[in-house]
C-alpha cells in the first residue's frame, strides 16, 4: 500500500482515496517537483497525484487561478503537466515507475487580474 | 507511414465498435482509432485496476465493456489505440500521433463515432481544483476506483447524478447531497418513455434507494449557485429553481459543507471531425445541440462519410451500438460487399431495435436539454472560458460592442481560443451571445473546427527524420 506524502505541506489538499478492495498495478514512484509520490503502475498521473493530496496541477495563464483535472477524458487540457519533459494530459497519461513530473513549467510568467 | 484501409473508424466506444464488427463481418479492411489506451469509450471505459469476477458481477457496465473489448480484439480490425487524431479531410485522409510517432491513414470510407463532450455551465468557484465534471466522476469510479475527498456534492441534470452518487457510496466515498435540476414532475413527464427499458428504470430506482438508505439529502429542482473556497472547495451554495432552471433568489440559500464537487449539465455531440469533413450541421436542442445531417443508413451528404452514436445526436449507449452496426453495414453495401436486398434483411431488425433504444435515450436527452434560466443566472465576474479566463462580463461587453456570432466573440475576446479549443465553454458562450443579442443559437452559429483537432507537440506530429530525408529542390544551374 502506498504511503502518501503528508498533506500538511503547502499546496496539499485532502487526499483522494483509492478503493483498496480492487487489485492495483505494481507499486511505482513518481518524482513530482522534487517530492516522492507513491502510486501504482497504470493509474493516471492526475489520479495518482490526487491520492497524494496534489490537486492543483497548473495555474490559468491569464488570471493565474489554480486548476486541476476537470474532464478526465483528455478534452479540457486543465491537467497538462510535464511528464519526463514532455507535455502530457495527466488524466490520461499512465504512471511509470521513476517518472519525473513537473508542475511548475506551465505556471504563468506574469499574472494580470480579471475583472471581478 | 500511410496505411490503406476500406474503412477508418474514429472512436472505439459502442458505436465505433459496432461499426467495426459489422464491417469486418463483410471482410472490409478496418482501422479503429481512439485516444484511449483501451476500447470502450467513456461509457465502457476500461478499468486500470485488476478486474475479478466480483467486480464484473457487481458492475454490468464493466462486464459489457469487457465483452465489447474481447469482440473487437477478435474481429480482425486493426486497432490504433493511444492515438490522437489531429487531422481529418474528405478523401478520406486521417493523421494521428501514436506511441510510435505520426501515422496517416487513407480509406474511401470513414465512420465517425466520437461520442459527446459534457456540457458544464459555469458557476462561481467552478474552476477550483476538486470540482470535476459529472462524466469525469464516472471515469474516476469506472477506470480508477478512486473517490474524491469527501464530502462530495453531486449536481446537475440527468441519471448520471444518481449513478455517480451511488457509485461514490459503494466505493467508500461520502456524498453530501445530490442537487438535481429536474423536479419530480420533470422525471414523471418522461416516465412513460423510460418504461420502454424496465431494466434501466429499475437500475435508476436502485441507485435512488441506495442513496435514501444512506440518508443522502436529495434536492430536486435545485441548482448550485456557487462553490465556495479560495484555494480548495469549502462549501456549496444551492437554491431552488423555477421551471426554466432560474434560481429563486428570495430566501436564504442552502449551504452544504463539501471538499469536492461533481457537476454536469448534459451531453453535447462531439462533431469536430464531422465539421472538418464538411458535413452540414443544424441546431437540435433535444438531441444535445449542433448535430450533423445524417440519414437513416448513417450516411451523410459527404461521400464516404458516415456518423453513428451520440456524435450524431445524443440518444445513449444502447442505441449507439446499434447505430454503429447499421453504419458498418451501410459502408459494406456502398463498397459493393453487401447486396441491397441482403442489406435490407440485415438492417431491418437493427433499425427496429435502434428505434426502441432511442426512445429511452431521447427521453433522457429531452430531460437534459439546456434551459435558459441556468445561463441567465451566471454572475458577471464568473469565468466562462476556462482556458483564457474570459468572464461573462467580457462576453457581454463584446455583445454590446456588436458581436452577433460566436466566431466574432472568439476573435474579440479570445473566448474559446485556448487549448481545449472551445469544447468546454462553447455551450455557455453561445447561449450568452444569443441571450445578449436577443437572438438564437442557430443565428449565433458554432465555432469552426480547426486542425490540429487536439494539442499535439509539433515534434510528435513531424516524427524523426534526417537532413537527407528533407526534399530539396535541385539547385539552379550556375
Tab-separated table of C-alpha atoms in Angstrom, chain A residues 13-26 41-44 47 50-51 55-58 60-78 86-87 89 91-94 96 114-116, chain B residues 35 37 42 45 48-50 55 84 116-117 120 126-133 135-136 139-140 144-150 170-173 231-232 259-260 381 383 386-389 391 393-394 419-420 423-424 454-455 457:
chain	number	residue	atom	x	y	z
A	13	UNK	CA	-5.312	19.264	-0.224
A	14	UNK	CA	-7.293	16.465	1.377
A	15	UNK	CA	-6.075	13.351	-0.451
A	16	UNK	CA	-8.498	11.441	-2.664
A	17	UNK	CA	-8.876	7.777	-1.774
A	18	UNK	CA	-8.304	4.560	-3.671
A	19	UNK	CA	-10.870	1.824	-3.211
A	20	UNK	CA	-8.421	-0.746	-1.846
A	21	UNK	CA	-10.737	-3.680	-2.434
A	22	UNK	CA	-9.656	-3.893	-6.067
A	23	UNK	CA	-6.252	-5.136	-7.221
A	24	UNK	CA	-3.779	-2.494	-8.428
A	25	UNK	CA	-0.714	-2.493	-10.642
A	26	UNK	CA	2.829	-2.783	-9.316
A	41	UNK	CA	1.688	1.406	-12.430
A	42	UNK	CA	-1.117	2.019	-14.888
A	43	UNK	CA	-3.088	4.634	-12.987
A	44	UNK	CA	-3.111	8.103	-14.485
A	47	UNK	CA	-5.315	10.421	-10.138
A	50	UNK	CA	-4.846	13.461	-6.213
A	51	UNK	CA	-4.407	10.479	-3.886
A	55	UNK	CA	-4.897	18.689	-6.832
A	56	UNK	CA	-3.558	21.967	-8.205
A	57	UNK	CA	-1.695	20.954	-11.343
A	58	UNK	CA	-1.284	24.312	-13.049
A	60	UNK	CA	-4.508	29.542	-15.659
A	61	UNK	CA	-2.365	31.693	-17.944
A	62	UNK	CA	-4.442	34.875	-17.788
A	63	UNK	CA	-5.662	35.172	-14.185
A	64	UNK	CA	-3.308	32.688	-12.510
A	65	UNK	CA	-6.082	30.689	-10.821
A	66	UNK	CA	-5.207	27.209	-9.556
A	67	UNK	CA	-6.576	24.434	-11.745
A	68	UNK	CA	-6.815	20.674	-11.517
A	69	UNK	CA	-8.136	17.773	-13.545
A	70	UNK	CA	-11.659	18.525	-14.711
A	71	UNK	CA	-12.987	16.380	-17.580
A	72	UNK	CA	-10.764	13.296	-17.093
A	73	UNK	CA	-11.086	12.397	-20.767
A	74	UNK	CA	-8.365	14.447	-22.403
A	75	UNK	CA	-10.615	17.266	-23.589
A	76	UNK	CA	-10.293	20.249	-21.229
A	77	UNK	CA	-6.452	20.366	-21.081
A	78	UNK	CA	-6.619	21.676	-17.496
A	86	UNK	CA	7.039	16.143	-22.411
A	87	UNK	CA	3.678	17.931	-22.041
A	89	UNK	CA	-2.632	15.344	-20.194
A	91	UNK	CA	-5.707	12.476	-16.636
A	92	UNK	CA	-4.814	10.034	-19.436
A	93	UNK	CA	-1.042	9.535	-19.139
A	94	UNK	CA	-0.265	6.413	-17.121
A	96	UNK	CA	5.566	4.747	-14.914
A	114	UNK	CA	-9.522	39.731	-14.439
A	115	UNK	CA	-12.475	41.947	-13.867
A	116	UNK	CA	-14.406	40.873	-10.806
B	35	UNK	CA	-7.207	8.346	-27.948
B	37	UNK	CA	-5.428	3.005	-24.371
B	42	UNK	CA	-16.348	6.738	-21.847
B	45	UNK	CA	-14.159	2.965	-20.025
B	48	UNK	CA	-6.839	0.333	-14.936
B	49	UNK	CA	-7.111	-1.861	-11.860
B	50	UNK	CA	-7.346	-5.636	-11.888
B	55	UNK	CA	-16.287	-6.610	-9.915
B	84	UNK	CA	-4.549	11.200	-31.004
B	116	UNK	CA	-20.050	13.500	-26.764
B	117	UNK	CA	-18.463	16.122	-24.602
B	120	UNK	CA	-20.935	22.166	-17.884
B	126	UNK	CA	-16.208	26.049	-10.627
B	127	UNK	CA	-12.550	26.412	-11.639
B	128	UNK	CA	-11.340	25.349	-8.174
B	129	UNK	CA	-9.372	22.103	-8.132
B	130	UNK	CA	-11.587	19.271	-6.772
B	131	UNK	CA	-14.513	20.422	-8.899
B	132	UNK	CA	-14.841	17.898	-11.736
B	133	UNK	CA	-17.394	17.070	-14.380
B	135	UNK	CA	-18.832	12.337	-16.529
B	136	UNK	CA	-15.352	12.774	-15.049
B	139	UNK	CA	-14.414	7.813	-15.016
B	140	UNK	CA	-12.869	8.142	-11.541
B	144	UNK	CA	-9.622	4.287	-11.379
B	145	UNK	CA	-11.743	3.088	-8.434
B	146	UNK	CA	-10.834	6.333	-6.698
B	147	UNK	CA	-13.156	8.627	-4.754
B	148	UNK	CA	-12.649	12.378	-4.250
B	149	UNK	CA	-12.009	13.708	-0.762
B	150	UNK	CA	-15.434	13.932	0.825
B	170	UNK	CA	-20.195	1.962	-2.982
B	171	UNK	CA	-16.515	2.846	-3.434
B	172	UNK	CA	-16.281	4.248	0.100
B	173	UNK	CA	-16.920	7.908	-0.660
B	231	UNK	CA	-7.770	27.555	-2.751
B	232	UNK	CA	-9.896	24.454	-2.126
B	259	UNK	CA	-14.497	19.087	-0.188
B	260	UNK	CA	-15.305	18.161	-3.782
B	381	UNK	CA	-17.431	38.014	-12.885
B	383	UNK	CA	-15.132	32.665	-15.730
B	386	UNK	CA	-11.578	28.352	-18.517
B	387	UNK	CA	-8.570	28.372	-20.852
B	388	UNK	CA	-8.442	32.117	-21.396
B	389	UNK	CA	-10.205	33.304	-18.197
B	391	UNK	CA	-15.774	36.165	-17.924
B	393	UNK	CA	-18.810	40.417	-18.242
B	394	UNK	CA	-16.278	40.328	-21.112
B	419	UNK	CA	-6.068	24.627	-25.722
B	420	UNK	CA	-9.486	22.951	-25.215
B	423	UNK	CA	-15.042	22.407	-26.182
B	424	UNK	CA	-15.638	23.324	-22.543
B	454	UNK	CA	-6.151	18.282	-30.284
B	455	UNK	CA	-2.987	19.926	-28.948
B	457	UNK	CA	3.510	18.522	-29.838
